[in-house]
Structure formats: structure tokens, C-alpha cells
Amino acid sequence: MTIHPKLKRWVNAMAKMCHPDNIVWIDGSSEEKERLEREAVSTGEVIRLNQEKLPGCLYHRTDANDVARTEHLTYICAKRKADAGPTNNWMHPKEAYKKARDIFSNSMAGRTMYCIPFSMGPIGSPFGKIGVELTDSIYVVLNMRIMTRVGRDVLETLNDSGEFTKCLHSKADLNADRRFILHFPEDNTIWSVGSGYGGNVLLGKKCLALRIASYLGRQEGWMAEHMLIMGIEDPSGHIVYIAAAFPSACGKTNLAMLLPPEGLKKKGYRIWTVGDDIAWMRIDTDGTLWAINPEAGFFGVAPGTNSKSNPNAMATIQKNTIFTNVLLKMDGTVWWEDGDPPIPEDGIDWRGRPWRPGLKGEDGNPIKGAHPNARFTAPVYQCPSISNRVDHHHGVPISAILFGGRRALLSPLVYEAFNWQHGVYIGATMASERTAAQYGKLGEVRRDPMAMLPFCGYNMADYFRHWLYMGTLMKRPPNIFHVNWFRQDTDGGYLWPGYSENLRVLEWVMDRVRGTARAEKTPIGYIPAQEAIDMTGLELPKGAMRKLLDINRAEWLKELDEQSEFFKIFGDALPKEILAEHESLKRRF
Ligand code: GTP
Ligand code: SPV
Ligand code: MN
């Protein structure tokens, strides 16, 4: 199917190692989709959902030990350990290839190897990159067909000598002790084995579009970021585009699809969704930063998604959607915790066991119908708020960048950096409480610079330097902000209602970009002046806004100490500009 000699040679070599019974090229056609679905249904790999209520929708369960990204099994395999940096797991490429080869050997015997040519970004876009994923999982193929642009057109663009990322995946025996997610930036190669979970196996996503792309971005002078992209259209029809980096399961999909709250509706704002997870950004010929969403689908967190919290997401997932690890209802539809009511009376849970509300496990805790990291895979084009720029080759111009995380304490609702360098420092010192999107202790606060800790394909100290450098190249860099929707009151409840109400904060952000919003200067940056955030139609308890914007000196001094500890891991590699910002902040306090 390809006329690319190097691609042919590579596919043959991988097939020789993995020994599939046959090789099938993915062309992207609808006949192909039907055929693959039929086969996956016949083996039980997926279940066809109620086609009247959820046309084109499928259901899948992963192994119970394989439900989130496994960061401890994820490696950057650069020749030199220093090039992976202190925040990444590292293995020498020779050792990594050898270890993985043992697991890949004959791993596809009795199975088919699918070759998926895919494009991250619109096909032919100067922002885009091409990959080819070889996999023995139909579930992966069906997901990649939604999440990326696949098939013939991609091969045609590759022609006989185009560059592509070599992506190899095998479920092998789904054994967690024989699972590795390996990145070889110097070889433009990804090898993933032993898993069947989204972020570990949809290799276009975190592996290529962030880890490999961040490495390429540094070499080629652009940026690959864990960011949503959205447009805010004001009543005059002008659209301001922003990008926002929040760690996994911290609200990117929700913000990107926001619907204006009742109280602000009459102002006439509209939100346009460009992307919900990844942004590739370049300085265009006008000297400003432009971004594309390299993906073509959403791989969103299901629990918590309902018609109130995210009506656009609910509308998006009514057809042609793959549901993973949610509750399967008796009528062949699906449900998850904090989904739309009513709570079903019974169903089959994400582990395939009978479920009913109130069921308790041996430990006395309630058994959930859906795994907390259960996901939906849906085409972006089905989203009512999708931007018509999603297929534009140059994307959209970015006016503001938001950083944010889950912080019960410390971080105010919103503040603005004094300038780009200060903003890079704010991003570099981001921290958030751990969520169900990755294995580890839930709720623990960890540093997560730019929400890229698990996704940076090289030494993070160099990554900070790259951010600083990009700022010097721009004629007008975006304003940088930090937001926190998750600040808690002394009783543990959230102080801010979040979701659609976040538009109030975005309005202030947008007006800051235009230079019309009032702000107060504080040691950490600019915060909204009193009454600068429009609260029409939103009644907060007395004193809540004061608490939301409070800057607690003692907490910040402790924070500064913790930042120093974090910086130590980078040693001399840490850019001096970051340390200088840290010292300035200390001085201002
Ligand atoms: P990844 O796909 O893992 O990168 O996650 P994400 O950043 O897209 O997060 P998502 O929008 O899926 O939200 C994850 C969780 O945060 C869901 O349970 C939401 O209900 C919750 N959440 C999102 N926005 C808000 C908010 O403004 N306030 C509060 N309190 N919770 C929110
Ligand atoms: C995340 O964890 O940040 C996700 C889901 O967006 S995954 O594709 O698993 O990485
Ligand atoms: Mn993500």
C-alpha cells in the first residue's frame, strides 16, 4: 500500500519480530470501520451499544490492572541520561530496545498487525507531523480513527520519502510486569508493550504529540504543550483565542467546551472549542504565537460529565463514540458516577460484574459503576461548539496562556504574570493534587510544571529555557495567567462554583489582554481589582471572593521553600532567569 521504501522496510522488520499472522493497512474508509467493528464485536473486544439510542457507539473494558497511564513504566530513552533530565525515567536505548524486543518477540502470533498511517494536525499543515502506528489491537485502531486523521491521504502525503514517527504497540499478554512505554526521541520512535489503556497505546496522543513533539519542537523552534485551545467570541463578534495548561483531569475538556452561565448570557458571549488536550504552537510570519490542535477527537473523562456540567460534551457523545470502563446499562446504554440522572437500578460495572447502587466492597467502600478514569472517544466535529478553525493549517492566534491546577490552599482564583519571563516562572512552579488519570496516591500535591511533568520528552530544565527563548522571538507574546478553580474553604468545600461560571474569570482575562480590566498589583502578580469580575447572577457566600483572592503570606513563604527544594533536582541546569524570578518574589514578600 505504500511506495515509501523506508516505511516498508520498517514494517517488515517489526513484523519479523512480532510474528503476526497477517498484516492489514488501515485506509480510513467506512467499509473498513464496519469490518473492524464486526470483527471486534465477534471476539468480544468491544460491545455494540443500543444502536437506536446511541448510534455508532461501542463499549470496551480494559484489564482491571490497566486503567490509567503508567508513569513509572514510561521512559525517555536518550543516549545520555542528562538529556532525559531528572524528572523522567531513563533507560539507555540499547538496553530499552533489548528489554522490549524480548516482550515483542512473537507477541502478535495468532493476531493481525494493523498499520495505521496517521497525521497529527490537518493533513499537509506546516504545523503537522505524520506517524505510523503498528498495533495488534482493533480497539486501538478504532480509537486512532477518531483521535487522528488516518489512512490513504496520509500515505500520499508521505509519498516515497517523507519523515514519520515509528510507533509500535502490542498488547502482548497485558502483564503489568512486562509493560513498557518507551520513547526514543533520537530515533523518532515509540515502543509501547503490555498495555491496552488510552494514553499508553494511542501513540499519537501523549507519546507523539507531547513527548516526541516537545523534543522536536525544541530542535525546530516551536512548542508542544498539554493545553486546551478555545476562542471567546464577544458580542461584537471578535474572537480572542486562549490556550490553557492544566494537569490531567483538572478541567481542560470542561473549560474548552464551556457554555456561558445564565447571568452572563445576555452579554452575548460564545465559546468556540479548538482543542481539549494538546496544542502545537508556532510563531507565525506576523511575529505572534499561533496554535493548532493536532488531534481530531476527544478522549475525555466520563465521570462528572453531565448535561449540567458539560452540555456540549454530552451532545458530542450521543453517536460514533467509544466508551471505555463506564457502567453498561441493561438497555445497552451507558452511565457513570455524576452522570445524568437517574442513577440506574442495575447494570454491569467496568469490571464486568453485576452492579446496583449502594453495593459495597469488602473494604466497606461503595463500588463504582464506572472507573474514575473511564473515558469517551468522540470526533471533535460532533461538538456543537467546535471552531471552524479546527482544520485550518495555521490554527488560531493565541492572546493569553493560562496555567492552573488543583490547589486546596495557596493559589488565588486568578492572577496575571508581570511579563513573559515571570509567566514562565509561574508555569515552571505549577503544582497540583494527583488525580485518577495516573497511577499513584490520589490527592498528593506534586510539582507539575506547565502540566508537562509526565509528558516532556527531554530535560525539563532545557524545556524551561526553550520557553524563555520563545518569548524573546515574539513581537507580542501572549499574556500569562494562573487560575485555580479548586480552592477550598475551611470546611473542605470548593469556594468557587467552577464550570460555566469560569467564564467570569475568562472575561477578566480577555479584558486584561485588551488593557481594559482593572487589576491590583500584589507580590505574586496582578489580581482582579474589587468588582472587576462581573458577578451578575452569581451569589457567593459572604466573604468568599475575598477568600478566593486572598494571598496568604505564611503559605507563600512555605511555598517558596518548597520551590527551592524542587529546583535542586535540576542542579546547575536550571535557567538563571527562573531563579531570579524566585528571588524577586521572595523579595516582594
Ligand atoms: P485529561 O483528559 O485527563 O487531560 O483531563 P482534563 O484536564 O480535560 O479534565 P476534565 O475537563 O475532564 O475534568 C476532570 C474533572 O474535573 C471532572 O471530574 C470535572 O467534573 C472536574 N472539573 C472540571 N472543571 C471543573 C471546575 O471548574 N470546578 C470543579 N470543581 N471541578 C471541575
Ligand atoms: C491525560 O491523562 O492527560 C489524558 C488521558 O488526556 S491519556 O490519553 O490517558 O493521557
Ligand atoms: Mn490530558
XYZ file of C-alpha atoms and ligand atoms in Angstrom:
632
model
C 0.000 0.000 0.000
C 2.993 2.318 0.436
C 5.677 3.353 -2.039
C 7.968 4.511 0.793
C 10.933 2.079 0.885
C 11.993 3.022 4.413
C 8.462 2.573 5.748
C 8.168 -0.808 4.012
C 11.470 -1.960 5.442
C 10.498 -0.893 8.947
C 7.081 -2.614 8.813
C 8.757 -5.821 7.610
C 11.356 -5.691 10.350
C 8.726 -5.166 13.059
C 6.577 -7.962 11.623
C 9.581 -10.255 11.674
C 9.979 -9.554 15.381
C 6.284 -9.677 16.413
C 5.214 -12.518 14.064
C 1.610 -11.554 13.313
C -0.478 -13.990 11.240
C -1.146 -11.206 8.772
C -0.670 -7.501 8.117
C -3.525 -5.103 7.337
C -3.084 -1.485 6.230
C -5.658 0.986 7.530
C -7.135 3.091 4.719
C -9.615 5.173 6.725
C -12.697 4.101 4.751
C -16.138 3.496 6.229
C -16.220 -0.088 4.888
C -13.057 -0.708 6.831
C -14.674 0.660 10.005
C -17.643 -1.673 9.628
C -15.422 -4.659 9.020
C -13.216 -3.944 12.039
C -16.191 -3.315 14.302
C -17.834 -6.544 13.222
C -14.674 -8.461 13.972
C -14.111 -6.805 17.359
C -17.728 -7.471 18.338
C -17.403 -11.127 17.351
C -14.390 -11.629 19.619
C -15.884 -9.631 22.487
C -13.157 -6.975 22.324
C -15.948 -4.401 22.046
C -19.702 -4.488 22.630
C -22.105 -2.729 20.287
C -24.301 -0.376 22.322
C -28.021 0.272 21.791
C -27.975 1.492 18.179
C -31.289 3.316 18.476
C -30.243 5.383 21.452
C -26.509 5.552 20.786
C -25.985 5.067 17.029
C -22.466 4.039 16.055
C -21.380 3.707 19.689
C -19.198 0.972 21.138
C -18.269 -0.209 24.602
C -14.920 -1.517 25.809
C -13.392 -2.640 29.089
C -9.666 -2.615 29.710
C -7.979 -5.041 32.077
C -8.617 -4.150 35.716
C -4.874 -3.546 36.177
C -4.685 -1.312 33.095
C -6.924 1.716 33.561
C -4.624 4.765 33.559
C -1.258 5.927 32.256
C 1.596 4.152 33.999
C 4.152 6.894 34.503
C 6.536 4.602 36.409
C 6.770 2.361 33.310
C 7.212 5.284 30.908
C 10.772 6.035 29.783
C 12.712 8.576 27.770
C 15.482 6.561 26.125
C 18.060 9.162 25.123
C 21.701 8.095 24.774
C 22.700 10.378 27.639
C 20.796 10.277 30.939
C 21.168 14.040 31.302
C 19.137 14.505 28.131
C 16.137 12.831 29.766
C 16.623 15.004 32.826
C 15.815 14.426 36.498
C 12.014 14.265 36.095
C 11.897 11.423 33.547
C 12.578 7.725 33.883
C 15.586 6.923 31.764
C 16.945 3.837 30.092
C 19.778 3.599 27.560
C 18.289 2.957 24.098
C 20.299 -0.250 23.698
C 19.006 -1.687 26.945
C 15.446 -0.470 26.270
C 15.300 -1.992 22.787
C 16.679 -5.249 24.132
C 14.234 -5.483 27.034
C 11.267 -4.627 24.849
C 12.359 -6.901 21.990
C 12.092 -9.880 24.349
C 8.470 -8.969 25.085
C 7.580 -8.065 21.494
C 9.046 -11.308 20.153
C 6.168 -13.381 18.756
C 3.732 -11.203 20.723
C 1.424 -10.960 17.699
C 1.313 -14.676 16.887
C -2.286 -15.620 16.121
C -3.150 -11.939 15.698
C -3.288 -9.359 12.935
C -0.875 -6.441 12.794
C -2.627 -3.257 11.719
C -0.562 -0.460 10.104
C -2.126 2.918 10.802
C -0.690 5.882 8.879
C -1.878 8.954 10.811
C -1.440 12.694 10.759
C -1.251 14.875 13.847
C -2.675 18.156 12.624
C -4.600 18.734 9.402
C -3.029 16.683 6.599
C -0.476 18.829 4.836
C -0.405 21.549 7.518
C 3.058 23.073 8.044
C 2.321 22.590 11.787
C 1.578 18.884 11.341
C 3.551 15.640 11.784
C 2.993 12.144 10.478
C 3.250 8.873 12.354
C 2.653 5.218 11.557
C 1.397 3.018 14.378
C 1.642 -0.758 14.186
C -0.708 -2.446 16.651
C -2.375 -5.786 17.363
C -5.449 -4.150 18.913
C -8.612 -3.330 16.939
C -9.671 -1.125 19.866
C -6.545 0.967 19.229
C -7.334 1.171 15.500
C -10.925 2.266 16.137
C -9.732 4.915 18.615
C -6.959 6.182 16.337
C -9.509 6.551 13.539
C -11.350 9.024 15.775
C -8.433 10.720 17.522
C -6.288 11.342 14.429
C -6.600 11.693 10.675
C -5.755 8.258 9.248
C -5.420 6.378 6.007
C -4.642 6.787 2.326
C -4.325 10.579 2.293
C -1.610 10.345 4.916
C 0.385 7.828 2.880
C 0.011 10.042 -0.163
C 1.418 12.973 1.787
C 4.304 10.804 2.991
C 4.952 9.839 -0.622
C 8.220 7.914 -1.066
C 10.460 9.659 1.428
C 8.516 11.754 3.989
C 9.509 11.801 7.675
C 7.359 9.812 10.090
C 7.408 8.730 13.718
C 7.754 4.953 14.049
C 5.150 3.818 16.594
C 4.983 0.172 17.642
C 2.360 -1.212 20.013
C 1.468 -4.696 21.164
C -0.882 -5.732 23.934
C 1.372 -8.793 24.332
C -0.058 -10.531 27.423
C -1.238 -7.329 29.197
C 1.051 -8.251 32.057
C 1.882 -5.215 34.201
C 5.314 -6.743 34.903
C 6.025 -6.822 31.182
C 4.710 -3.365 30.342
C 6.847 -0.529 28.971
C 6.083 2.778 27.285
C 9.406 3.664 25.660
C 10.322 6.826 23.757
C 13.425 7.113 21.597
C 13.471 10.812 20.648
C 16.802 10.462 18.848
C 15.295 7.747 16.603
C 11.838 9.360 16.279
C 10.489 6.072 17.648
C 7.945 4.907 20.246
C 7.568 1.344 21.542
C 4.663 0.513 23.817
C 4.026 -3.009 25.052
C 1.822 -4.796 27.572
C -0.967 -2.237 27.912
C -4.333 -1.552 26.331
C -5.123 1.770 28.040
C -5.609 5.049 26.090
C -2.647 7.257 26.917
C -0.311 4.238 26.873
C -1.396 2.922 23.476
C -2.961 5.671 21.332
C 0.571 6.601 20.417
C -0.354 9.764 18.515
C -1.516 11.379 21.725
C 0.769 11.755 24.741
C 3.669 9.751 23.270
C 3.988 11.505 19.898
C 2.076 14.784 20.255
C 3.757 15.629 23.566
C 6.875 13.594 24.385
C 8.345 13.238 20.905
C 6.876 16.545 19.686
C 8.278 18.544 22.610
C 11.728 17.195 21.683
C 11.213 18.078 18.011
C 9.753 21.457 18.976
C 12.894 22.386 20.816
C 15.056 21.433 17.854
C 12.818 23.082 15.284
C 11.777 26.156 17.274
C 8.154 25.511 18.245
C 6.202 24.267 21.260
C 4.156 21.117 22.012
C 2.020 21.665 25.096
C -0.577 19.895 27.276
C -3.121 22.637 26.612
C -6.674 23.191 25.536
C -7.342 25.845 22.900
C -10.542 27.905 22.873
C -11.980 31.014 21.297
C -14.049 33.519 23.278
C -16.335 35.476 20.974
C -17.571 38.766 22.370
C -20.880 40.401 21.460
C -19.226 42.380 18.649
C -18.140 39.108 17.017
C -14.442 39.495 17.805
C -12.818 36.240 18.949
C -9.920 36.081 21.393
C -8.141 32.714 21.477
C -6.501 31.361 24.599
C -4.569 28.197 25.480
C -4.633 26.642 28.943
C -2.376 24.058 30.586
C -3.968 22.109 33.427
C -2.727 18.694 34.594
C -4.686 15.555 33.681
C -8.273 15.535 34.984
C -8.106 19.166 36.106
C -10.710 20.634 33.780
C -9.328 21.186 30.237
C -12.191 19.430 28.433
C -14.743 21.197 30.605
C -13.285 24.661 30.060
C -12.783 24.160 26.330
C -16.495 23.358 25.895
C -17.880 25.954 28.285
C -21.406 27.330 27.822
C -21.956 30.838 29.243
C -23.784 30.863 32.601
C -27.317 32.309 32.789
C -26.157 35.519 34.453
C -23.703 36.389 31.654
C -25.790 35.090 28.747
C -27.336 38.427 27.887
C -23.860 39.798 27.219
C -23.787 37.507 24.207
C -20.515 35.618 24.653
C -19.896 32.420 22.696
C -17.189 29.848 23.225
C -15.532 28.034 20.330
C -13.701 24.798 21.095
C -10.481 24.254 19.131
C -8.906 21.512 21.266
C -9.194 19.990 24.749
C -5.809 18.420 25.474
C -2.879 19.286 23.229
C -1.647 22.454 21.488
C 1.169 22.766 18.958
C 2.278 26.373 18.790
C 4.482 28.260 16.363
C 5.488 31.840 15.837
C 3.923 32.740 12.513
C 5.117 35.331 9.994
C 3.256 38.068 11.923
C 5.541 37.523 14.953
C 2.768 36.225 17.218
C 2.029 32.770 18.571
C -0.396 30.525 16.632
C -1.728 27.161 17.750
C -3.274 24.075 16.210
C -4.970 21.148 17.885
C -3.067 18.160 16.460
C -5.918 15.788 17.359
C -9.239 15.109 15.652
C -11.072 13.598 18.632
C -11.671 13.994 22.346
C -10.516 11.320 24.791
C -12.395 12.760 27.748
C -13.019 11.801 31.363
C -16.576 10.411 31.649
C -17.330 10.582 35.396
C -18.551 14.038 36.321
C -19.657 14.770 32.756
C -23.397 15.507 32.652
C -25.880 17.806 30.930
C -25.384 20.453 33.604
C -21.583 20.383 33.985
C -20.815 19.973 30.272
C -23.799 20.002 27.891
C -21.523 20.306 24.846
C -19.639 17.125 25.780
C -22.931 15.304 26.350
C -24.145 16.392 22.919
C -20.836 15.298 21.371
C -21.027 11.727 22.687
C -24.516 10.744 21.500
C -23.183 8.933 18.419
C -19.997 7.377 16.927
C -18.389 7.289 20.365
C -16.319 4.600 22.100
C -16.951 4.327 25.836
C -14.217 2.741 27.949
C -14.633 1.431 31.519
C -18.035 3.007 32.162
C -21.150 1.264 33.567
C -23.061 -0.776 30.960
C -26.807 -0.450 31.481
C -29.282 -3.261 30.825
C -30.784 -1.353 27.876
C -27.407 -1.189 26.118
C -26.696 2.422 27.043
C -24.079 3.706 29.485
C -23.774 5.601 32.760
C -21.094 6.860 35.141
C -20.850 8.475 38.539
C -22.101 12.075 38.473
C -23.554 11.452 35.038
C -27.074 12.378 34.049
C -29.811 11.109 36.371
C -31.464 8.813 37.094
C -28.902 6.508 38.707
C -29.657 3.151 37.068
C -31.137 0.429 39.250
C -28.711 -2.126 37.886
C -26.039 -2.682 35.282
C -22.659 -4.290 34.616
C -19.757 -2.376 36.124
C -16.464 -1.506 34.438
C -15.022 -4.823 35.599
C -17.865 -6.822 34.068
C -19.599 -7.624 37.350
C -23.295 -7.100 38.205
C -23.785 -3.706 39.820
C -26.504 -1.812 41.666
C -26.421 1.443 43.638
C -25.281 1.109 47.233
C -23.196 -2.010 46.557
C -20.203 -2.113 48.905
C -16.861 -3.829 48.510
C -15.008 -5.936 51.103
C -13.404 -2.751 52.444
C -16.850 -1.247 53.071
C -16.416 1.420 50.381
C -19.068 1.851 47.690
C -18.312 0.013 44.436
C -18.333 2.370 41.497
C -20.151 1.560 38.270
C -17.540 3.369 36.185
C -13.823 3.635 36.842
C -12.944 7.217 37.919
C -10.710 7.449 34.814
C -13.367 5.996 32.480
C -13.242 7.784 29.111
C -15.182 8.562 25.955
C -13.599 8.816 22.497
C -15.547 11.086 20.149
C -14.875 13.055 16.941
C -14.318 16.787 17.547
C -16.623 17.538 14.611
C -19.631 16.345 16.643
C -19.125 19.025 19.291
C -21.741 21.807 18.967
C -19.125 24.396 19.960
C -16.366 23.166 17.633
C -14.484 26.016 15.997
C -14.480 26.158 12.191
C -10.737 26.813 12.541
C -10.079 23.279 13.793
C -8.984 22.206 10.295
C -7.086 25.393 9.413
C -3.471 24.723 8.577
C -2.193 27.652 10.661
C -4.671 27.290 13.534
C -5.547 30.296 15.650
C -3.616 33.251 17.141
C -3.097 32.912 20.907
C -3.604 36.050 23.038
C -3.353 34.509 26.509
C -1.911 31.413 28.160
C -3.428 30.056 31.374
C -1.698 27.763 33.833
C -3.682 26.054 36.558
C -4.028 23.099 38.853
C -5.887 21.751 41.832
C -4.756 23.605 44.919
C -6.943 23.460 48.027
C -4.782 26.226 49.508
C -2.435 28.997 48.412
C -3.382 29.817 44.823
C -5.942 32.571 44.235
C -8.768 32.160 41.722
C -6.752 34.062 39.133
C -3.618 36.179 38.831
C -1.629 37.573 35.951
C 2.128 37.475 35.429
C 4.024 40.760 35.133
C 5.622 39.640 31.868
C 6.608 36.549 29.838
C 9.627 35.625 31.974
C 7.605 35.904 35.171
C 4.893 33.834 33.474
C 7.385 31.099 32.603
C 8.417 31.013 36.265
C 4.745 30.660 37.278
C 4.358 27.757 34.837
C 7.603 26.149 35.981
C 6.451 26.160 39.613
C 2.938 24.857 38.989
C 1.707 22.170 41.352
C -1.454 20.135 41.594
C -3.117 17.366 43.549
C -2.832 13.951 41.942
C -5.949 12.618 40.151
C -7.155 9.250 38.849
C -5.652 9.876 35.400
C -2.350 8.390 36.524
C -1.328 5.696 38.973
C -0.208 6.956 42.382
C -1.520 8.384 45.610
C -4.646 10.471 44.957
C -4.704 13.981 46.379
C -0.951 14.270 46.967
C 0.383 17.673 45.832
C 3.115 17.312 43.272
C 5.024 19.804 41.135
C 3.798 19.648 37.571
C 5.494 22.385 35.526
C 3.269 23.573 32.682
C 1.218 20.371 33.277
C 4.051 18.669 31.350
C 5.821 16.711 34.109
C 4.696 13.340 32.654
C 4.971 14.495 29.039
C 8.218 16.386 28.487
C 10.450 14.367 26.150
C 13.727 15.883 27.325
C 15.414 17.582 30.267
C 12.866 19.865 31.864
C 15.489 22.476 32.687
C 16.099 22.807 28.935
C 12.345 22.909 28.432
C 12.125 25.978 30.710
C 14.980 27.518 28.713
C 13.095 26.848 25.496
C 10.024 28.653 26.885
C 12.184 31.643 27.836
C 13.790 31.636 24.395
C 10.438 31.505 22.558
C 9.380 34.610 24.475
C 12.322 36.554 23.072
C 11.309 35.668 19.487
C 7.771 37.004 19.671
C 6.776 40.507 18.706
C 3.899 40.362 21.160
C 3.939 37.317 23.442
C 0.612 36.201 24.973
C -0.213 37.462 28.477
C 0.245 34.675 31.025
C -2.222 33.904 33.844
C -2.621 31.352 36.628
C -6.057 30.072 37.643
C -7.311 27.790 40.422
C -10.923 26.579 40.313
C -10.300 24.266 43.263
C -9.518 26.466 46.264
C -11.250 25.144 49.366
C -12.912 26.695 52.371
C -12.027 25.571 55.900
C -14.902 23.036 55.684
C -13.300 21.387 52.602
C -15.917 22.652 50.123
C -14.920 24.450 46.922
C -15.066 28.242 47.233
C -15.714 28.716 43.515
C -18.625 27.050 41.646
C -16.429 26.487 38.566
C -17.583 25.071 35.212
C -19.625 27.626 33.224
C -19.012 30.279 35.893
C -15.336 30.185 34.897
C -16.329 32.447 32.013
C -16.369 35.297 34.533
C -12.649 34.782 35.026
C -12.060 34.423 31.288
C -13.848 37.737 30.737
C -11.357 39.422 33.068
C -8.501 37.651 31.267
C -9.787 38.822 27.900
C -10.189 42.399 29.134
C -6.668 42.334 30.579
C -5.363 41.352 27.151
C -7.186 44.356 25.694
C -5.973 46.552 28.534
C -9.410 47.469 29.839
C -9.763 45.378 33.030
C -8.827 46.824 36.392
C -6.236 44.981 38.466
C -4.441 45.218 41.754
C -0.694 44.682 41.948
C 0.385 42.064 44.529
C 3.710 40.307 45.180
C 2.656 37.308 43.061
C 1.206 39.279 40.135
C -1.935 41.203 39.191
C -5.234 40.080 40.692
C -8.697 41.412 39.750
C -9.492 44.737 41.421
C -12.590 44.778 43.591
C -15.644 44.208 41.428
C -13.541 43.796 38.294
C -15.025 40.300 37.881
C -18.648 40.511 36.717
C -20.747 38.612 39.286
C -24.160 39.326 37.749
C -26.471 36.449 38.620
C -23.987 34.613 40.827
C -24.452 34.853 44.566
C -21.394 33.655 46.539
C -21.442 33.340 50.337
C -20.298 36.487 52.101
C -16.512 36.868 52.073
C -15.998 34.066 49.523
C -14.466 36.317 46.856
C -12.082 37.767 49.429
C -11.014 34.226 50.365
C -10.694 33.274 46.693
C -8.307 36.136 46.002
C -6.507 36.026 49.330
C -2.717 35.865 49.275
C -1.561 34.282 52.498
C 1.994 35.371 53.214
C 2.850 32.439 55.509
C 1.600 29.922 52.948
C 3.577 31.628 50.187
C 6.790 31.642 52.222
C 6.352 27.898 52.752
C 5.651 27.550 49.034
C 8.862 29.400 48.197
C 10.823 26.939 50.336
C 9.179 24.012 48.589
C 10.012 25.520 45.215
C 13.665 25.734 46.257
C 13.603 22.033 47.090
C 12.104 21.288 43.676
C 14.673 23.427 41.853
C 17.504 21.468 43.490
C 16.800 18.400 41.379
C 17.856 20.354 38.276
C 21.188 21.464 39.735
C 23.124 23.921 37.589
C 20.963 23.214 34.555
C 18.112 25.388 35.841
C 17.970 28.661 33.873
C 19.167 31.581 35.965
C 16.097 33.582 34.908
C 13.872 31.162 36.835
C 15.981 31.523 39.964
C 15.979 35.294 39.531
C 12.162 35.325 39.415
C 12.088 33.159 42.521
C 14.382 35.591 44.349
C 12.331 38.592 43.210
C 9.136 37.038 44.509
C 10.783 36.359 47.851
C 11.938 39.971 47.974
C 8.471 41.276 47.160
C 7.084 39.338 50.126
P -7.403 14.969 30.852
O -8.270 14.474 29.732
O -7.017 13.882 31.793
O -6.202 15.718 30.376
O -8.337 15.905 31.793
P -8.947 17.375 31.626
O -7.938 18.363 32.062
O -9.533 17.535 30.285
O -10.112 17.379 32.742
P -11.703 17.380 32.598
O -12.225 18.612 31.948
O -12.115 16.081 32.035
O -12.148 17.440 34.128
C -11.759 16.445 35.050
C -12.557 16.534 36.321
O -12.525 17.857 36.860
C -14.029 16.198 36.125
O -14.427 15.348 37.186
C -14.726 17.514 36.228
O -16.017 17.358 36.724
C -13.827 18.323 37.146
N -13.880 19.784 36.850
C -13.716 20.351 35.642
N -13.846 21.701 35.694
C -14.106 21.992 36.989
C -14.344 23.224 37.694
O -14.333 24.335 37.143
N -14.552 23.119 39.041
C -14.562 21.913 39.682
N -14.776 21.901 40.994
N -14.350 20.737 39.042
C -14.126 20.763 37.714
C -4.351 12.587 30.392
O -4.172 11.728 31.260
O -3.812 13.713 30.448
C -5.264 12.309 29.265
C -5.699 10.937 29.074
O -5.591 13.192 28.497
S -4.450 9.930 28.399
O -4.677 9.840 26.962
O -4.584 8.639 29.016
O -3.161 10.510 28.640
Mn -4.585 15.184 29.056
